[in-house]
XYZ file of C-alpha atoms in Angstrom:
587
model
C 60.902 104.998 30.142
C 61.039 100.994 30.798
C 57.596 99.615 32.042
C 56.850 96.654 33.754
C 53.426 95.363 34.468
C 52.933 92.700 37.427
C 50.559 89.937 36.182
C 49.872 88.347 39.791
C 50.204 84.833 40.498
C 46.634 84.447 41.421
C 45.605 86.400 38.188
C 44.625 89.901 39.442
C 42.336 88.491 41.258
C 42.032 91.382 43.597
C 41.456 93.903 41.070
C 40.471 91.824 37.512
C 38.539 94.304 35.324
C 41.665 96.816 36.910
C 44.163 95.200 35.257
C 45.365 97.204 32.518
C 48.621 98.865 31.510
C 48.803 102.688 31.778
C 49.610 104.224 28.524
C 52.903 105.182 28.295
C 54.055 109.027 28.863
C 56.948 111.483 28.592
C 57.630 114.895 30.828
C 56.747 117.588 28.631
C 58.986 119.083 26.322
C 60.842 122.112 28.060
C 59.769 120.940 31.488
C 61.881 122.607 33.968
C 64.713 120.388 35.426
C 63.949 118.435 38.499
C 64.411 115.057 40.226
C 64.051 112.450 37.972
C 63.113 108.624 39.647
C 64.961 105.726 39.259
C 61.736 103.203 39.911
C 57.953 104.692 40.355
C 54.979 102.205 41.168
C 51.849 103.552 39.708
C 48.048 102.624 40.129
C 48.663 101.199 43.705
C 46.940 101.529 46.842
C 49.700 102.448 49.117
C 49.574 102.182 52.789
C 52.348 104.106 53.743
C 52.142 103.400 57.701
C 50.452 99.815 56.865
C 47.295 100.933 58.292
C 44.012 102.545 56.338
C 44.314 106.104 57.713
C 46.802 106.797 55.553
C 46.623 105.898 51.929
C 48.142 107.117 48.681
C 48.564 106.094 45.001
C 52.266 105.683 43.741
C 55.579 106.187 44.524
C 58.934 107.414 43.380
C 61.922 106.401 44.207
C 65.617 107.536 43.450
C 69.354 106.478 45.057
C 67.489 104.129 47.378
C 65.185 106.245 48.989
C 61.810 107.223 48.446
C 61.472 110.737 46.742
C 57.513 111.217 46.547
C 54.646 109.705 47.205
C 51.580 110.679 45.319
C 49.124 110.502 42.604
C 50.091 108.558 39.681
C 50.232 111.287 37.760
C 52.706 113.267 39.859
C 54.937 110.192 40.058
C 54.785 110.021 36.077
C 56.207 113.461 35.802
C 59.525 112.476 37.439
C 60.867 110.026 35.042
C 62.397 109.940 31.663
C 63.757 107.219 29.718
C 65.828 105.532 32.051
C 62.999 105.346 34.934
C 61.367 101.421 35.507
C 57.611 102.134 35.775
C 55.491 99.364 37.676
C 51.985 99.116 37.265
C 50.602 97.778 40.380
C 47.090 97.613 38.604
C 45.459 98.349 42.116
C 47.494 95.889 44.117
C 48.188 96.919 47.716
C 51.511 98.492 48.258
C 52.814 98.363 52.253
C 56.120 99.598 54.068
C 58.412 96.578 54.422
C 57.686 95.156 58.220
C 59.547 95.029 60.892
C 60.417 92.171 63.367
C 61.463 93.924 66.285
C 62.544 90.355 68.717
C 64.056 87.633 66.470
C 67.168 85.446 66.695
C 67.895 85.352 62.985
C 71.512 84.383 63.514
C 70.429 81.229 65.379
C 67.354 80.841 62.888
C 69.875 80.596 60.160
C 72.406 77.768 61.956
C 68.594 76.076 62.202
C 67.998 75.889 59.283
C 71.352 75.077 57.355
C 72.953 72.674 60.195
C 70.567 71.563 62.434
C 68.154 67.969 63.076
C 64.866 70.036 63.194
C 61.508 68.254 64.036
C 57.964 69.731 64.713
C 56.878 71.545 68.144
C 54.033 69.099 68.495
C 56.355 65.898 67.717
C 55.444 62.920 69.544
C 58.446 60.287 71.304
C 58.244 58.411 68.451
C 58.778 60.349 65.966
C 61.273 62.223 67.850
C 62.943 59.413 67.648
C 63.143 58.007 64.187
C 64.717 61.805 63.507
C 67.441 61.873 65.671
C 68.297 57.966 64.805
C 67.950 59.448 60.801
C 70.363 62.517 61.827
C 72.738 60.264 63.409
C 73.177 57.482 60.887
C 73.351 60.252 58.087
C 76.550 59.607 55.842
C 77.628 63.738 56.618
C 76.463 63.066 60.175
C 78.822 65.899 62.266
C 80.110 64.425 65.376
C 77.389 66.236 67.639
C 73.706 65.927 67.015
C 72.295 69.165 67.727
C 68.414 70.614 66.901
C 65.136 70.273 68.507
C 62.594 71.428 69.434
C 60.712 69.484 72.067
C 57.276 71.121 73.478
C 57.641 72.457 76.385
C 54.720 70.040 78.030
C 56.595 67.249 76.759
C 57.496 65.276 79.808
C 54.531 66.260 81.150
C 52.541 64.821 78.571
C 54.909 61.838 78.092
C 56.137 59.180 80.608
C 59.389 58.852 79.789
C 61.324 57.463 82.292
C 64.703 58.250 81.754
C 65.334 61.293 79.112
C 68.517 60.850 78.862
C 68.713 57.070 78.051
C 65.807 57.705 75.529
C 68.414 59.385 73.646
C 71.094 57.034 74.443
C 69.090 54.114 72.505
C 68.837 56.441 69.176
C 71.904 58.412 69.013
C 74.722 55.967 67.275
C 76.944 56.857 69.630
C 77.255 60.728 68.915
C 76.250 63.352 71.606
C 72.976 65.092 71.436
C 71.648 68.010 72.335
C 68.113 69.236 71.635
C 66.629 72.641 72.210
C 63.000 72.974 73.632
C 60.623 75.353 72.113
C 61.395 78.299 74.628
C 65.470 77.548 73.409
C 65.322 77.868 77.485
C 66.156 74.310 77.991
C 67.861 71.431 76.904
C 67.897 67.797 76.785
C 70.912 65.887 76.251
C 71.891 62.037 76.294
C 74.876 60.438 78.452
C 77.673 61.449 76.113
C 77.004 64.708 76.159
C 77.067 65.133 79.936
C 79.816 63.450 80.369
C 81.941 65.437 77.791
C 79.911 68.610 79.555
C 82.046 67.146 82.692
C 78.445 66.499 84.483
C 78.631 63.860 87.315
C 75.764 61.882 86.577
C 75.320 61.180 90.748
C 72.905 62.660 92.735
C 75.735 64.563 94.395
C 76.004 66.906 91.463
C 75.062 70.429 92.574
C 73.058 72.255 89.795
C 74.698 75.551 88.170
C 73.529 78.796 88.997
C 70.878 79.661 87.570
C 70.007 76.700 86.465
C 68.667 73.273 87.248
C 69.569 69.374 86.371
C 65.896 67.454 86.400
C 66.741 64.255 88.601
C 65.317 60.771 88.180
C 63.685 59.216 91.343
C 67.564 58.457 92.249
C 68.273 61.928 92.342
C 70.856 61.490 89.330
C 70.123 63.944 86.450
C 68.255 62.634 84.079
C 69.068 64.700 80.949
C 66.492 67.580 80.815
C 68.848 70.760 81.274
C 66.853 73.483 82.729
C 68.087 77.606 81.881
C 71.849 77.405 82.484
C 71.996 73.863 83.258
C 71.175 73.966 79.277
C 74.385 76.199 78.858
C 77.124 73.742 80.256
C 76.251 71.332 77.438
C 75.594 73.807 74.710
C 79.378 75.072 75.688
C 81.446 72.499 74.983
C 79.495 71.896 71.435
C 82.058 72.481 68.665
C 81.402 76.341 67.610
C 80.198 76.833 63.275
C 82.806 78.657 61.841
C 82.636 82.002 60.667
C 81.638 80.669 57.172
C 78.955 78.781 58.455
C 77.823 81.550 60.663
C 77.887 84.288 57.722
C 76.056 81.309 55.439
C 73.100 81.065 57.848
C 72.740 84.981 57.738
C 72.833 85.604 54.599
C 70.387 82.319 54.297
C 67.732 84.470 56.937
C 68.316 87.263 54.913
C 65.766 86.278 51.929
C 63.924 84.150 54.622
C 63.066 87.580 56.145
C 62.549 89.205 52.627
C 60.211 86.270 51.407
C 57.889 87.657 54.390
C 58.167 91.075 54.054
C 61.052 91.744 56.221
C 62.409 94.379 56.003
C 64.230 94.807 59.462
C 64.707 93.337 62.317
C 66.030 92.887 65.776
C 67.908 90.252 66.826
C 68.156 89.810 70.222
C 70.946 88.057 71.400
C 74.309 88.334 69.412
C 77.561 87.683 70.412
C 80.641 88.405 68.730
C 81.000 85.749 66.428
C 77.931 86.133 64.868
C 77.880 90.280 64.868
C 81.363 89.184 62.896
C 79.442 87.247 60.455
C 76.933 90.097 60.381
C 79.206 92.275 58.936
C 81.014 89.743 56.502
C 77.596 89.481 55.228
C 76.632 92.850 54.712
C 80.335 93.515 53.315
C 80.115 90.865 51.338
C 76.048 92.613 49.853
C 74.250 89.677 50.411
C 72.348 91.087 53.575
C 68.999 92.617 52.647
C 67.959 93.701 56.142
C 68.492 96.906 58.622
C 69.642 94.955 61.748
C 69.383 96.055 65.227
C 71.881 93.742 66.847
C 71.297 93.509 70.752
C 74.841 92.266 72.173
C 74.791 89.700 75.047
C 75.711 90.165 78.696
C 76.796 88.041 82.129
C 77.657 84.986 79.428
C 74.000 84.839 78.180
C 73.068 81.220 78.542
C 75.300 79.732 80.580
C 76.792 80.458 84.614
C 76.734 84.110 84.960
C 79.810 85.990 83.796
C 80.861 89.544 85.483
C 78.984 92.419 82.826
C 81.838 94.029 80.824
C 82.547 97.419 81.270
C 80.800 100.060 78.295
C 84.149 100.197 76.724
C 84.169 96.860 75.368
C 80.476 96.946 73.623
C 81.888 100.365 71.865
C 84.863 98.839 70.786
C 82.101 95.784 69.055
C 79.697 98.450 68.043
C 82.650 100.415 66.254
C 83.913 97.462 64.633
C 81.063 95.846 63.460
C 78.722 98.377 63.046
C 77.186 99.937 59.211
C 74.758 101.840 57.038
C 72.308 98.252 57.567
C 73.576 97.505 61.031
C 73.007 98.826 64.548
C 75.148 97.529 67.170
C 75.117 99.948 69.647
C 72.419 97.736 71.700
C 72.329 95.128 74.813
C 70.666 92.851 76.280
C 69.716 91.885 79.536
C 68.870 87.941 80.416
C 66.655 88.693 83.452
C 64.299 85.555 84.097
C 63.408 82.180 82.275
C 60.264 81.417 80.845
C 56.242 80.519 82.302
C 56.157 77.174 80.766
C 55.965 74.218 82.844
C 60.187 74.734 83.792
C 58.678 77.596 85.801
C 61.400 79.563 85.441
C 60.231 82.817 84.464
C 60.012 85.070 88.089
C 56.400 85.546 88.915
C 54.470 88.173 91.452
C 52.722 84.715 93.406
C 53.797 81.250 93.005
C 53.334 78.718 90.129
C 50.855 75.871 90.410
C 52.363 72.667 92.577
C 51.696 69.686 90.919
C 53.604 65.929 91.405
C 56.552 66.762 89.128
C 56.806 71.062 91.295
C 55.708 69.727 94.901
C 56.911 72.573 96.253
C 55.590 76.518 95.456
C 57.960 78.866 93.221
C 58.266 82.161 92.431
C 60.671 81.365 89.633
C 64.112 82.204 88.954
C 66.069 85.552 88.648
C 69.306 85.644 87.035
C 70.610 89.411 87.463
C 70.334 90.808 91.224
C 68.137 93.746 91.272
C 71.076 95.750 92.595
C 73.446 94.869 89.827
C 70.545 95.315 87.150
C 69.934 98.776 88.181
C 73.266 99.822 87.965
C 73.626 97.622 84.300
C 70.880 99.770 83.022
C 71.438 103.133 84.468
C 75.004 103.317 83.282
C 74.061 101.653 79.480
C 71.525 104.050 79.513
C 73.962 107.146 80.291
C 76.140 105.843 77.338
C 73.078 105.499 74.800
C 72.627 102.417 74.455
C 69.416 100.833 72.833
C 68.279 98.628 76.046
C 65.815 94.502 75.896
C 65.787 93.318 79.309
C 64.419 89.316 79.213
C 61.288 89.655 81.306
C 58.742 86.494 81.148
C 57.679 86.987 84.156
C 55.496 89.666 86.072
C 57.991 89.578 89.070
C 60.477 90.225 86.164
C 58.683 92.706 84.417
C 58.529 94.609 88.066
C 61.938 94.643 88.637
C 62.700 96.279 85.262
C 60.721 98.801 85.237
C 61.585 99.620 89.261
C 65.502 99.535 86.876
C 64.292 101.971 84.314
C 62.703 104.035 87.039
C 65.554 104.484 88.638
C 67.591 105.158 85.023
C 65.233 107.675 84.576
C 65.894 109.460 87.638
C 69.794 109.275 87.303
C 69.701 110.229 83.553
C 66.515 112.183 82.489
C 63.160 111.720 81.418
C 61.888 110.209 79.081
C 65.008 108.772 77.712
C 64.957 106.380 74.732
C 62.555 103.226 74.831
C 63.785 100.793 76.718
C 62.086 97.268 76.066
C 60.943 94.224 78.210
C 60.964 91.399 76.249
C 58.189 88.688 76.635
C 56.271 90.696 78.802
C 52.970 88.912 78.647
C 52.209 89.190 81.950
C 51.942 92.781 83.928
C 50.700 92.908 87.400
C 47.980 95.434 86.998
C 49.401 97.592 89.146
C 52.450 97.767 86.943
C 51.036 98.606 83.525
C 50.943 102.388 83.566
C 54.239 102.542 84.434
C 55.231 101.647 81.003
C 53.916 104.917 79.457
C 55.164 106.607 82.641
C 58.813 105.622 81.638
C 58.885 105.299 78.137
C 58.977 101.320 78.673
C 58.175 99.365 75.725
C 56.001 95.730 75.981
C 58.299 93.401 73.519
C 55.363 91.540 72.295
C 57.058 88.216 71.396
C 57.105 85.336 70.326
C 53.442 84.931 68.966
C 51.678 83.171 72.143
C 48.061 85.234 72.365
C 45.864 82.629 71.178
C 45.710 78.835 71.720
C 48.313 76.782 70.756
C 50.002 74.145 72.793
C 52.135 76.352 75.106
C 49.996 78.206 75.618
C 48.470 75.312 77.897
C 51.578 74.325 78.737
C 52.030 78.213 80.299
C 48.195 77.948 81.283
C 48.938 75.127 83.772
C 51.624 76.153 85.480
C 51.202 79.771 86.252
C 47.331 78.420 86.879
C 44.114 80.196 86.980
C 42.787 82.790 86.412
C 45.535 84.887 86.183
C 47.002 82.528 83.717
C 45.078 83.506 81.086
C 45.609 87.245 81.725
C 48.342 86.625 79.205
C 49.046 89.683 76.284
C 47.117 92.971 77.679
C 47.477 94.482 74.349
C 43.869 96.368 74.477
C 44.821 97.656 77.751
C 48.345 98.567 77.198
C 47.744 100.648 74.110
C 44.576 102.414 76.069
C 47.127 103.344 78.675
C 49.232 104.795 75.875
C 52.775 102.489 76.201
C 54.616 101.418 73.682
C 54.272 98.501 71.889
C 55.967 96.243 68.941
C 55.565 92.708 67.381
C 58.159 89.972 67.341
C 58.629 86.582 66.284
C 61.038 85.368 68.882
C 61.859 82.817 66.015
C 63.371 79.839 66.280
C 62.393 80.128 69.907
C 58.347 79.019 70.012
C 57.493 80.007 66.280
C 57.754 78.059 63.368
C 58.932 80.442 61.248
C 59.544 84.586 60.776
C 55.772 85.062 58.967
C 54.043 87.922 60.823
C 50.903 87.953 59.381
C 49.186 85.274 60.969
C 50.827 86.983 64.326
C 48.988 90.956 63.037
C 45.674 88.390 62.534
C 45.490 86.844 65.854
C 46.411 89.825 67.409
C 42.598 91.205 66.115
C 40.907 87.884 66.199
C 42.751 86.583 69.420
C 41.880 83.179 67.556
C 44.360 80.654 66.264
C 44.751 81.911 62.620
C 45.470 78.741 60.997
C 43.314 75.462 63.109
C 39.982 76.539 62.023
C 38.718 76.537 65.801
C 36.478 79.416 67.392
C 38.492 78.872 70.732
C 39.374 82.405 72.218
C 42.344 83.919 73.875
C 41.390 87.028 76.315
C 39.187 87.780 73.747
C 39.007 91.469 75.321
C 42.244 92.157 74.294
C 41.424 92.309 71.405
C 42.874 95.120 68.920
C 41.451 96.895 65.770
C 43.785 96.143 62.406
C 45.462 99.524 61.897
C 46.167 99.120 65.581
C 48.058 95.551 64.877
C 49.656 97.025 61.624
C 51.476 99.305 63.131
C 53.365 97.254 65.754
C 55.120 95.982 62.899
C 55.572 99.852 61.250
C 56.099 102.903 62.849
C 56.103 101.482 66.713
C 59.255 98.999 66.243
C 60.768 101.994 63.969
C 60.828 104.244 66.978
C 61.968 101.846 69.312
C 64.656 100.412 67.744
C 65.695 104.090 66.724
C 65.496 103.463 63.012
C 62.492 105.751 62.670
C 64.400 108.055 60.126
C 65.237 105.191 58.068
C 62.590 103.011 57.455
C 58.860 101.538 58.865
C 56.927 104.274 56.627
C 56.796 104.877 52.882
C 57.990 108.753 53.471
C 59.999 111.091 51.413
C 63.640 110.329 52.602
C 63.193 106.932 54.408
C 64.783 103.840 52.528
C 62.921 102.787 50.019
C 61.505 99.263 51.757
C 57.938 98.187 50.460
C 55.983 95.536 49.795
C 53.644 94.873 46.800
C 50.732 91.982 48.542
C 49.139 89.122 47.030
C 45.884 90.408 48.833
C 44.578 93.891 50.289
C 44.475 92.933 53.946
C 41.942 96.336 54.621
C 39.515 94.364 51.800
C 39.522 91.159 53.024
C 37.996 89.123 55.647
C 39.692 88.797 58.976
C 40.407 85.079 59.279
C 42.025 85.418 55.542
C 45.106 87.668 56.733
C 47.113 84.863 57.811
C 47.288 83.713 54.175
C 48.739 87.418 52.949
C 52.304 87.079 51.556
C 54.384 89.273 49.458
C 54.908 89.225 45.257
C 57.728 91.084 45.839
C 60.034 92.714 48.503
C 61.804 96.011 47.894
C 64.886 97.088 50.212
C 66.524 100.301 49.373
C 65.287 100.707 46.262
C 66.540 97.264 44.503
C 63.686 94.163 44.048
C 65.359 91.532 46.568
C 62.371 88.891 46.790
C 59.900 88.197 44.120
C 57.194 84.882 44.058
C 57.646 82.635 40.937
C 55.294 83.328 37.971
């Protein structure tokens, strides 16, 4: 049989005196025919749910799946000649993760096309990038990329937004996402080719809102689908582009330890350029793609009828690929747009004299019947819910599915859903309602203050009940939410914080509901088993299991071994999808 031995980057350092190669060995002559592996990893500490309750020592694998998982020498007796044998000399072996809330196919346009800057940039610099974008020789004719904070004209005086961008912009139209990719901010040229009236006449879209100057004109900030009449007359990426930016989140999510994910908002173009990526073998992930509904983004469109997602989900649908899926764009988000739909008013301030509740973009009638009848047709289900007034609504929707379709039905999730009236919280176990816990917002980072201020105190820091909604036995999964208010795809400062309710990278002892706190194993998971079961992929993959595709992870550090505050810094040597190496660190 082949052998390989991984010499880690770090040197062993986890296991040192460990680090020796197996001597080699052969089944036994007359051995009774059997299975025989393709790959086995031997001398490994395998956590086949991620968490310590469940721990093994190799594993075998053959046609892309896992076929045992054992003792080293068990796994030894399956191969012959042909069989690769690692030699994990002790290294920590985990299922790959899961990323249950992501927007990959936007990530990916990010990251190839886009003029990018940091969440915390100031005006300034802000500046000096979008004048660099702009005077580029390959400029394209629109400046598009972000993403500004969302406190930033709060913490900024900037008197007109949309002639700040005027003065840097070279004459091209620009549009820049926030950090909730809620809102927008766009200079004169692209309003007017947007067809905005820049008079205080204009009447904002629904569902939406134009910030005025003191004039009452609009001023450039583009608030939910205010945001969307810009974004709409931006020249589409082709399908090349699209299928490019894929494929480039593809190894993104692999150089993490991403195995899978959910992304949550895909229309057709980009389930098209899904599929040309998968066809095409450069996708390395089992995709849950949630298709949009009512024009997601932009003025409210009439829902089409089930037909028309089947006929998509047919189409576009594969072996990696799960398109039978919606989602449903309830509220905005708590920042200080206040557009998320809240139990009791936001905080009034001089820029929100007057109290809000928020905004709702589906009528509670029409989102009953929306989920009851996807429901019926067995659909996977992520209703947008930011908001506790949001989150209420939802579940009062999934009550009602339940009562028109049967108990318990398959999970339905509410994305965002920090906040949960108290009184609402056991209904999530009571109707198999799952709390979408994304993007990464419970511990202190600046929107969190920005969230902080305007939903006020105390209850605005009765953000993420995790401890309470896993005592009351709901369902619950991590997700990145990314490029919307993360960075990046990483989870495992996210699975840190989640313990430590600390920021797992400033160094600072500042606190986040500390009492939500959760144990490890418990964090683990939501990036296992939980999103496996929720996003129906259970039988496939979040577990190293006899059967399941053969997704794992071989760690630069044991995250059960180490200290708390060093999880953040975990990464993977190499990422395994179906059997085949598809990410490895350079040595």
């Amino acid at each position: 049989m082949k052998r390989t031995t991984l010499w880690w980057v770090l040197g062993c350092f986890l296991v040192l005196a460990g680090c020796k190669e197996v001597p080699p060995s052969s089944p036994s002559v007359g051995m009774a025919e059997g299975p025989r592996a393709d790959t086995v990893v031997i001398n490994a500490k395998v956590y086949t749910d991620g968490s310590s309750a469940n721990v093994s020592e190799a594993l075998a694998i053959q046609g892309g799946r896992f076929l045992a998982v054992g003792t080293t020498e068990a796994m030894l007796a399956l191969t012959d000649d042909a069989t690769e044998t690692i030699d994990a000399s002790g290294a920590a072996v985990f299922p790959g993760l899961i990323d249950a809330h992501a927007h990959p196919s936007m990530g990916g346009q990010k990251v190839l096309y886009m003029c990018n800057f940091a969440f915390n940039t100031t005006p300034d610099e802000l500046a000096a990038t979008i004048e660099r974008c702009a005077q580029a020789p390959d400029a394209p004719e629109w400046i598009v990329g972000g993403q500004w904070n969302s406190n930033f004209f709060v913490d900024h005086d900037i008197a007109s937004p949309r002639e700040f961008l005027d003065a840097v912009s070279g004459g091209h139209p620009v549009f820049l996402d926030d950090d909730s990719a809620h809102h927008g901010w766009a200079n004169t040229l692209a309003m007017e080719l947007a067809g905005i009236e820049l008079s205080a006449d204009t009447v904002d879209p629904i569902g939406g809102v134009y910030v005025r100057d003191e004039a009452g004109v609009p001023n450039g900030v583009l608030l939910e689908s205010a945001a969307g009449v810009v974004s709409a007359v931006i020249p589409p990426y082709t399908l090349s582009q699209v299928t490019a930016g894929i494929e480039a989140v593809s190894g993104i999510a692999n150089s993490y330890g991403v195995t899978a994910f959910g992304d949550a908002r895909v229309p057709e173009m980009a389930m098209r350029a899904y599929k040309a990526a998968d066809d095409a073998g450069k996708f390395t992930v089992h995709a849950v793609l949630y298709q949009q509904s009512y024009g997601h983004g932009g003025e409210p469109e009439p829902l089409e009828p089930v037909t028309a997602y089947e006929e998509r989900a047919a189409l576009y649908g594969s072996e990696n690929l799960k398109t039978k899926a919606i989602k449903f764009f309830l509220d905005g988000v708590p920042t200080a747009s206040r557009s998320a739909l809240m139990v009791a008013p936001y905080t009034t301030d001089a820029q929100h004299p007057e109290a809000t509740l928020g905004m709702q973009m589906i009528a509670t009638e029409e989102l009953e019947r929306a989920v009851t009848r996807f429901d019926a047709a067995g659909y996977l289900i992520k209703i947008h819910t930011a908001g506790d007034g949001a989150v209420r609504v939802a579940l009062d929707a999934i009550e009602n599915a339940r009562i028109a379709n049967g108990s318990p039905g398959q999970p339905i999730s509410l994305a965002h859903a920090g906040y949960i009236d108290p009184l609402d919280l056991p209904r999530f176990s009571a109707f198999n309602a799952v709390a979408d816990f994304s993007p990464y917002l419970w511990y202190p980072r600046p929107i969190i203050d920005s969230v902080v201020q305007a939903v006020g105190l105390p209850r605005g820091e009765r953000y993420w009940p995790t401890r309470d909604l896993l005592d009351s036995g709901a369902l619950v999964n991590g997700g990145s939410d990314w490029p919307a208010a993360a960075a990046d795809m990483n989870p495992w400062p996210a699975i840190e914080s989640l313990v430590s309710r600390r920021h797992p990278t400033s160094g600072t002892e500042a606190e986040f509901w500390p009492e939500q706190s959760v144990s490890l194993n418990e964090a683990i998971v939501l990036w296992t088993t939980q999103p496996a079961l929720i996003l129906g992929i259970e039988n496939v993959t979040g577990s190293i299991a006899v059967g399941k595709s053969a997704d794992f992870l071989i760690l630069n550090q044991d995250i059960h071994e180490i200290s708390l505050d060093a999880i953040s810094e975990t990464t993977p040597l190499e990422t395994w999808f179906r059997g085949q190496k598809v990410f490895a660190v350079e040595k």
